[in-house]
Coordinates of C-alpha atoms and ligand atoms in Angstrom, one line a residue:
M1 CA 21.2 -25.9 2.8
K2 CA 19.5 -24.4 5.4
I3 CA 18.3 -20.8 6.8
T4 CA 20.3 -19.0 9.5
A5 CA 18.5 -16.1 9.5
I6 CA 16.7 -13.6 7.9
H7 CA 17.1 -9.9 7.8
V8 CA 14.2 -7.1 6.8
Y9 CA 15.3 -4.3 4.9
Q10 CA 12.7 -0.9 4.0
V11 CA 13.3 1.4 1.0
D12 CA 11.7 4.2 -0.2
L13 CA 10.9 4.4 -3.8
P14 CA 10.0 7.9 -5.0
L15 CA 8.5 8.0 -8.6
L16 CA 11.1 9.7 -11.6
E17 CA 7.9 12.0 -12.6
G18 CA 6.7 12.8 -9.1
R19 CA 3.3 10.9 -8.8
Y20 CA 1.2 8.0 -10.2
T21 CA -2.4 8.0 -10.1
W22 CA -4.4 5.8 -11.3
S23 CA -8.6 5.0 -10.8
D24 CA -10.9 6.8 -8.2
G25 CA -8.0 9.8 -7.4
R26 CA -5.4 6.7 -5.7
Y27 CA -2.4 8.0 -6.9
V28 CA 1.5 7.0 -4.9
D29 CA 4.2 9.0 -4.9
V30 CA 7.3 7.6 -2.9
F31 CA 7.4 3.5 -2.9
D32 CA 7.1 2.1 0.4
S33 CA 8.6 -1.3 -0.9
T34 CA 10.9 -4.4 1.5
V35 CA 13.7 -6.2 1.0
V36 CA 13.9 -9.7 2.3
E37 CA 18.1 -11.3 3.1
I38 CA 18.4 -14.8 3.0
E39 CA 20.9 -16.0 5.2
T40 CA 22.2 -19.1 4.7
D41 CA 24.4 -22.4 6.9
T42 CA 26.7 -21.8 3.2
E43 CA 28.5 -18.2 1.8
L44 CA 25.1 -17.8 -0.2
R45 CA 22.5 -15.0 0.5
G46 CA 19.3 -15.0 -1.5
Y47 CA 17.4 -11.4 -1.9
G48 CA 13.5 -11.0 -3.0
E49 CA 11.5 -7.4 -2.4
V50 CA 8.1 -7.5 -2.2
C51 CA 6.5 -3.4 -3.1
P52 CA 2.4 -3.0 -2.3
L53 CA 1.0 -0.4 -4.9
G54 CA 0.3 1.7 -1.6
P55 CA -2.2 0.3 1.3
F56 CA -5.3 0.8 -1.3
Y57 CA -4.8 -1.0 -4.8
L58 CA -4.3 -4.4 -3.8
P59 CA -5.2 -6.0 0.5
A60 CA -1.3 -5.2 0.5
F61 CA 0.5 -2.5 2.3
G62 CA 4.4 -2.6 2.9
A63 CA 4.2 -2.4 7.2
G64 CA 1.9 -5.8 6.6
A65 CA 4.8 -7.2 4.3
R66 CA 7.2 -6.7 6.7
A67 CA 4.9 -8.0 10.1
G68 CA 4.0 -10.9 8.3
I69 CA 7.9 -12.1 7.1
G70 CA 8.6 -11.1 10.8
E71 CA 4.8 -14.1 11.0
L72 CA 6.6 -16.5 9.3
A73 CA 10.6 -15.9 9.6
P74 CA 10.8 -18.7 12.5
H75 CA 9.3 -21.1 11.0
L76 CA 11.1 -21.8 7.9
L77 CA 14.5 -21.2 10.1
G78 CA 16.3 -23.8 9.7
L79 CA 14.7 -25.4 6.5
D80 CA 16.2 -26.1 3.1
P81 CA 15.1 -22.8 1.0
T82 CA 16.3 -24.8 -2.1
A83 CA 13.3 -26.9 -1.9
L84 CA 11.1 -24.4 -2.5
G85 CA 8.0 -27.1 -2.7
P86 CA 8.0 -28.1 1.3
L87 CA 8.9 -24.1 2.3
N88 CA 5.8 -22.6 0.3
N89 CA 3.9 -25.7 2.1
V90 CA 4.9 -24.4 5.0
M91 CA 4.4 -20.7 5.2
D92 CA 1.2 -21.7 3.4
T93 CA 0.3 -23.5 6.8
A94 CA 1.9 -21.4 9.2
L95 CA -0.1 -17.7 7.8
L96 CA -3.3 -18.5 6.0
G97 CA -3.7 -15.9 2.9
H98 CA -1.5 -12.7 2.7
P99 CA -0.3 -13.9 -0.5
Y100 CA 2.1 -10.9 -0.9
V101 CA 4.0 -11.3 2.4
K102 CA 5.1 -15.1 1.3
S103 CA 6.4 -13.5 -2.3
A104 CA 9.9 -11.7 -1.2
I105 CA 10.4 -15.3 1.0
D106 CA 9.7 -17.7 -1.9
M107 CA 11.9 -14.9 -4.6
A108 CA 15.1 -14.8 -2.4
C109 CA 15.1 -18.9 -2.3
W110 CA 14.3 -19.1 -5.8
D111 CA 17.6 -16.8 -6.1
L112 CA 19.1 -19.2 -4.2
L113 CA 18.3 -22.3 -5.9
G114 CA 19.5 -20.2 -8.8
K115 CA 22.9 -19.6 -6.9
S116 CA 23.4 -22.6 -5.2
C117 CA 22.9 -24.6 -8.7
G118 CA 25.4 -22.0 -10.7
R119 CA 21.9 -21.1 -12.6
S120 CA 19.4 -18.3 -13.9
V121 CA 16.1 -18.1 -12.8
C122 CA 15.1 -17.9 -16.3
D123 CA 17.0 -21.2 -16.6
L124 CA 15.6 -23.2 -14.3
L125 CA 11.3 -22.0 -15.0
G126 CA 11.9 -23.3 -18.0
G127 CA 14.7 -21.7 -20.2
R128 CA 14.6 -18.6 -22.3
H129 CA 12.6 -17.6 -25.1
G130 CA 13.8 -15.1 -27.9
Q131 CA 16.1 -12.7 -27.6
S132 CA 14.5 -9.9 -25.2
I133 CA 10.9 -9.2 -23.3
E134 CA 8.9 -6.3 -25.0
L135 CA 8.0 -3.8 -22.4
Y136 CA 4.9 -1.7 -21.8
R137 CA 4.4 1.9 -20.5
A138 CA 1.7 2.7 -17.4
I139 CA 0.5 6.5 -18.6
S140 CA -0.4 7.7 -15.5
Q141 CA -3.7 10.1 -15.3
R142 CA -4.1 13.0 -16.1
P143 CA -6.2 15.6 -18.1
A144 CA -6.8 13.7 -22.2
A145 CA -4.1 16.1 -23.9
E146 CA -1.4 15.6 -21.5
M147 CA -1.7 11.4 -20.8
A148 CA -2.1 11.7 -25.5
D149 CA 2.2 13.8 -25.1
N150 CA 2.9 11.1 -22.5
V151 CA 1.9 8.5 -25.4
A152 CA 4.5 10.1 -27.6
G153 CA 7.3 11.2 -24.8
Y154 CA 7.3 7.3 -23.8
R155 CA 7.1 6.5 -27.7
D156 CA 10.4 8.4 -27.8
Q157 CA 12.2 6.4 -24.8
G158 CA 11.1 3.0 -26.9
Y159 CA 8.1 1.7 -26.4
R160 CA 4.8 0.6 -27.7
K161 CA 2.2 -0.6 -25.9
F162 CA 0.9 2.2 -23.9
Q163 CA -1.5 1.0 -21.1
L164 CA -3.6 4.4 -19.6
K165 CA -4.8 4.6 -16.2
V166 CA -8.8 5.4 -17.0
G167 CA -10.9 4.1 -14.0
G168 CA -12.1 8.2 -13.6
D169 CA -14.9 10.1 -14.6
P170 CA -15.9 7.7 -17.4
A171 CA -16.9 10.8 -19.9
E172 CA -13.1 12.3 -19.4
D173 CA -12.4 8.5 -19.8
I174 CA -13.7 8.6 -23.3
A175 CA -12.1 11.5 -24.2
R176 CA -8.8 10.2 -22.8
I177 CA -8.8 6.8 -24.9
R178 CA -9.6 9.0 -27.9
A179 CA -6.9 11.4 -27.4
A180 CA -4.2 8.6 -26.9
A181 CA -5.3 6.4 -30.2
G182 CA -5.1 9.8 -31.7
V183 CA -1.9 10.0 -31.8
L184 CA -0.8 5.7 -31.6
Q185 CA 1.8 5.4 -34.9
S186 CA 1.6 1.5 -37.0
G187 CA 2.7 -1.4 -34.4
E188 CA 1.3 0.2 -31.4
T189 CA -0.4 -1.2 -28.5
L190 CA -2.9 0.7 -26.0
I191 CA -4.8 -0.4 -23.1
A192 CA -7.1 1.6 -20.8
D193 CA -6.9 -0.1 -17.6
A194 CA -9.9 0.9 -15.5
N195 CA -7.7 -0.7 -12.2
T196 CA -11.9 -1.8 -11.1
G197 CA -12.4 1.6 -10.8
W198 CA -15.7 1.8 -12.8
R199 CA -19.0 1.1 -11.8
V200 CA -20.7 -0.9 -14.1
D201 CA -23.2 1.2 -15.7
D202 CA -19.9 3.3 -16.8
A203 CA -18.1 1.0 -18.2
A204 CA -20.6 0.0 -20.1
R205 CA -20.7 3.8 -21.4
V206 CA -17.1 3.4 -22.4
V207 CA -17.1 0.4 -24.2
K208 CA -20.1 1.3 -26.3
A209 CA -18.6 5.1 -27.0
V210 CA -14.4 3.6 -27.9
Q211 CA -16.0 0.5 -29.9
D212 CA -14.9 1.8 -33.1
I213 CA -11.4 2.0 -31.4
D214 CA -9.0 -0.9 -31.4
V215 CA -8.0 -0.7 -27.2
Y216 CA -7.7 -2.7 -25.2
I217 CA -10.0 -3.0 -22.1
E218 CA -8.4 -3.9 -18.5
Q219 CA -10.5 -4.6 -15.6
P220 CA -13.7 -2.4 -15.8
C221 CA -15.0 -3.0 -12.6
M222 CA -14.2 -3.9 -8.9
S223 CA -16.3 -7.2 -9.4
Y224 CA -15.6 -10.5 -11.2
E225 CA -19.3 -11.1 -12.3
H226 CA -19.5 -7.0 -13.2
C227 CA -16.7 -7.1 -15.2
V228 CA -17.8 -10.5 -17.0
S229 CA -21.1 -8.7 -17.6
I230 CA -18.7 -6.2 -19.0
R231 CA -17.1 -8.5 -21.4
R232 CA -20.2 -9.6 -22.4
R233 CA -21.2 -6.9 -24.0
T234 CA -18.2 -5.7 -25.8
A235 CA -16.3 -7.0 -29.1
L236 CA -12.8 -5.3 -27.8
P237 CA -9.8 -6.8 -26.6
F238 CA -10.4 -8.0 -22.4
I239 CA -8.0 -8.2 -20.2
L240 CA -8.4 -9.2 -16.4
D241 CA -6.1 -8.4 -13.5
E242 CA -6.9 -7.4 -10.0
N243 CA -9.6 -10.4 -9.9
I244 CA -6.6 -12.9 -11.2
D245 CA -5.2 -13.3 -7.4
G246 CA -5.2 -17.1 -7.9
I247 CA -5.2 -20.3 -9.6
D248 CA -8.4 -21.4 -8.5
A249 CA -10.0 -17.1 -9.9
L250 CA -7.6 -18.1 -13.5
L251 CA -9.4 -22.1 -13.5
R252 CA -12.5 -20.1 -12.9
A253 CA -11.9 -17.5 -15.1
C254 CA -11.2 -19.7 -18.5
N255 CA -13.9 -21.9 -17.7
D256 CA -16.4 -18.4 -18.3
K257 CA -14.2 -17.0 -20.8
A258 CA -13.9 -14.2 -19.4
M259 CA -11.3 -12.7 -20.9
D260 CA -8.6 -13.2 -23.6
A261 CA -5.4 -12.0 -21.4
I262 CA -4.7 -11.7 -17.7
N263 CA -2.2 -9.9 -15.8
L264 CA 0.2 -11.6 -14.2
K265 CA 1.6 -10.1 -10.9
I266 CA 3.9 -12.3 -8.5
S267 CA 3.1 -10.5 -5.3
K268 CA -0.9 -11.0 -6.0
V269 CA -0.4 -14.5 -6.5
G270 CA 2.5 -14.9 -3.4
G271 CA 5.3 -14.8 -5.4
I272 CA 7.6 -16.7 -8.4
S273 CA 6.5 -20.5 -7.4
K274 CA 3.0 -19.3 -7.5
A275 CA 3.1 -17.4 -10.5
R276 CA 4.7 -20.6 -12.5
L277 CA 1.6 -22.7 -12.4
I278 CA -0.4 -19.9 -13.3
R279 CA 2.2 -18.3 -16.3
D280 CA 2.5 -22.0 -17.1
V281 CA -1.9 -23.4 -17.3
C282 CA -2.2 -19.5 -19.4
V283 CA 0.4 -20.9 -22.0
S284 CA -1.6 -24.8 -21.8
Q285 CA -4.6 -22.5 -22.9
N286 CA -2.7 -19.9 -24.9
I287 CA -3.8 -17.2 -23.1
P288 CA -1.6 -14.0 -23.2
M289 CA 0.1 -12.7 -20.2
T290 CA 1.1 -8.9 -19.0
I291 CA 3.9 -10.1 -16.7
E292 CA 4.4 -8.0 -13.9
D293 CA 4.4 -6.6 -9.9
S294 CA 2.1 -4.9 -8.4
W295 CA 5.2 -2.3 -8.0
G296 CA 9.1 -2.7 -7.5
G297 CA 12.5 -1.8 -7.6
D298 CA 15.6 -3.6 -9.3
I299 CA 15.0 -7.0 -7.1
I300 CA 11.4 -7.4 -8.4
T301 CA 12.7 -6.3 -12.1
A302 CA 14.8 -8.9 -12.5
A303 CA 12.2 -11.5 -10.9
I304 CA 9.6 -9.8 -13.8
A305 CA 12.8 -10.3 -16.2
H306 CA 13.1 -13.9 -15.3
L307 CA 9.4 -15.6 -15.5
A308 CA 8.7 -13.3 -18.4
H309 CA 11.8 -14.4 -20.9
S310 CA 11.3 -18.1 -19.6
T311 CA 7.8 -17.9 -21.3
P312 CA 6.9 -18.4 -24.6
E313 CA 6.4 -15.3 -26.8
R314 CA 3.2 -16.1 -28.2
C315 CA 2.1 -16.0 -24.8
R316 CA 3.9 -12.9 -23.9
F317 CA 1.9 -9.6 -24.4
S318 CA 4.2 -7.1 -22.4
A319 CA 5.9 -6.6 -19.2
T320 CA 7.2 -4.1 -16.7
D321 CA 10.9 -2.6 -16.2
F322 CA 9.7 -0.7 -12.5
N323 CA 13.0 0.4 -11.8
S324 CA 12.5 2.6 -14.5
Y325 CA 9.6 4.5 -13.1
V326 CA 11.6 4.9 -9.9
T327 CA 14.9 7.1 -8.3
V328 CA 16.4 4.1 -6.0
R329 CA 18.0 1.8 -6.5
N330 CA 17.9 -1.6 -4.5
A331 CA 20.7 -3.6 -6.7
S332 CA 23.0 -3.8 -9.4
G333 CA 22.5 -6.3 -12.0
A334 CA 19.4 -5.5 -13.2
P335 CA 17.9 -5.5 -16.5
V336 CA 18.3 -2.4 -18.0
R337 CA 15.4 -0.9 -20.9
E338 CA 17.0 -0.7 -23.7
A339 CA 14.4 0.0 -27.3
G340 CA 11.1 -0.6 -24.9
A341 CA 12.4 -4.0 -23.9
M342 CA 14.4 -5.7 -21.2
L343 CA 15.9 -9.6 -21.2
A344 CA 17.1 -12.0 -18.1
G345 CA 20.3 -11.8 -17.0
A346 CA 22.8 -15.2 -17.5
S347 CA 23.8 -14.7 -13.9
P348 CA 23.4 -17.3 -11.3
G349 CA 19.6 -17.1 -9.9
L350 CA 18.3 -13.3 -9.9
G351 CA 21.5 -12.0 -11.2
I352 CA 21.4 -9.3 -9.1
E353 CA 23.6 -7.9 -6.5
P354 CA 22.0 -5.6 -3.1
D355 CA 22.8 -2.2 -2.8
F356 CA 23.2 -1.7 0.7
D357 CA 24.5 2.1 0.7
N358 CA 20.9 2.5 -0.7
L359 CA 19.0 0.0 1.5
G360 CA 20.8 0.8 4.9
K361 CA 20.0 -1.2 8.1
S362 CA 17.9 -3.9 8.2
V363 CA 14.8 -2.7 10.2
A364 CA 15.1 -6.3 11.4
T365 CA 16.4 -9.9 11.6
Y366 CA 15.7 -13.5 12.2
S367 CA 18.0 -15.7 13.7
Ligands
LIG401 MG1 -4.0 -3.7 -14.2

């Protein structure tokens, strides 16, 4: 099989809640998502998606994804999309860094590999563990009482893990964590995710003030060193996210015992192939993972489900059903949340069919 053309689509994904707000007052109302269609010399086509969380969460942005795909496309035409190792080598040689640009292409090639052999991506990533994948719900940053109300509201939708968006004023964040912990029920899990937003002294104040609460602390500060400093000062379970941007960062953090769990985002590390390597190292080290992406629609939700469902349950902390956060469908066949859980489809590849009514005309074609 050979790649004969790459088509790029841009689709806006408005947030169902209206606005998603996290640390430092950053927010997004409409997510700028990019869908890649890889055409081959067979009847098969593969699909992938990349959707940064605005231009100021990770070093990634929508127009950057599309420009980067244009940079890579001439190097990929004529390659076998099912030979994922050589394909990723070509991408890494042609364009240094920019992992998020490569993510949608790698994802589309996994879709093609599955379709070419009649197996789901979940099967190809090692096979299905357990019946379904437990999801968490991100609780957008609001006043403390409102966030506690939203925890209760999302519990009614079946979620049992709640990730509070903190990383703002430390006194308000302490109130947010206490208010949410106050409405928590038996068997539920609370995570306070600062998304790099706390200064190290503020983070120290927060973890000390909530030390009596059963809460995970996620990525308190921007720098790895400051995160490790906070980690050494608290007995609370500790998650690293933004700092774990590749296998080197993971190995360093494992060596430093810098975290109890990680957040693995597919596009942050460069696609399913590189996420699988990190996933497998975490499994070997018994490190639990939240498996997700920076954001996305149906195609990314399907990719998350395949990676998460092929991960042993003991190392699966949670995952995200981004397609339930937004109002626009970019594909059919993606997982649909039921009772706070989802599962990977059994159809070949990612198991999705793109919705061209919502994708519209391609914004670029390389052939
Ligand atoms: Mg996080």
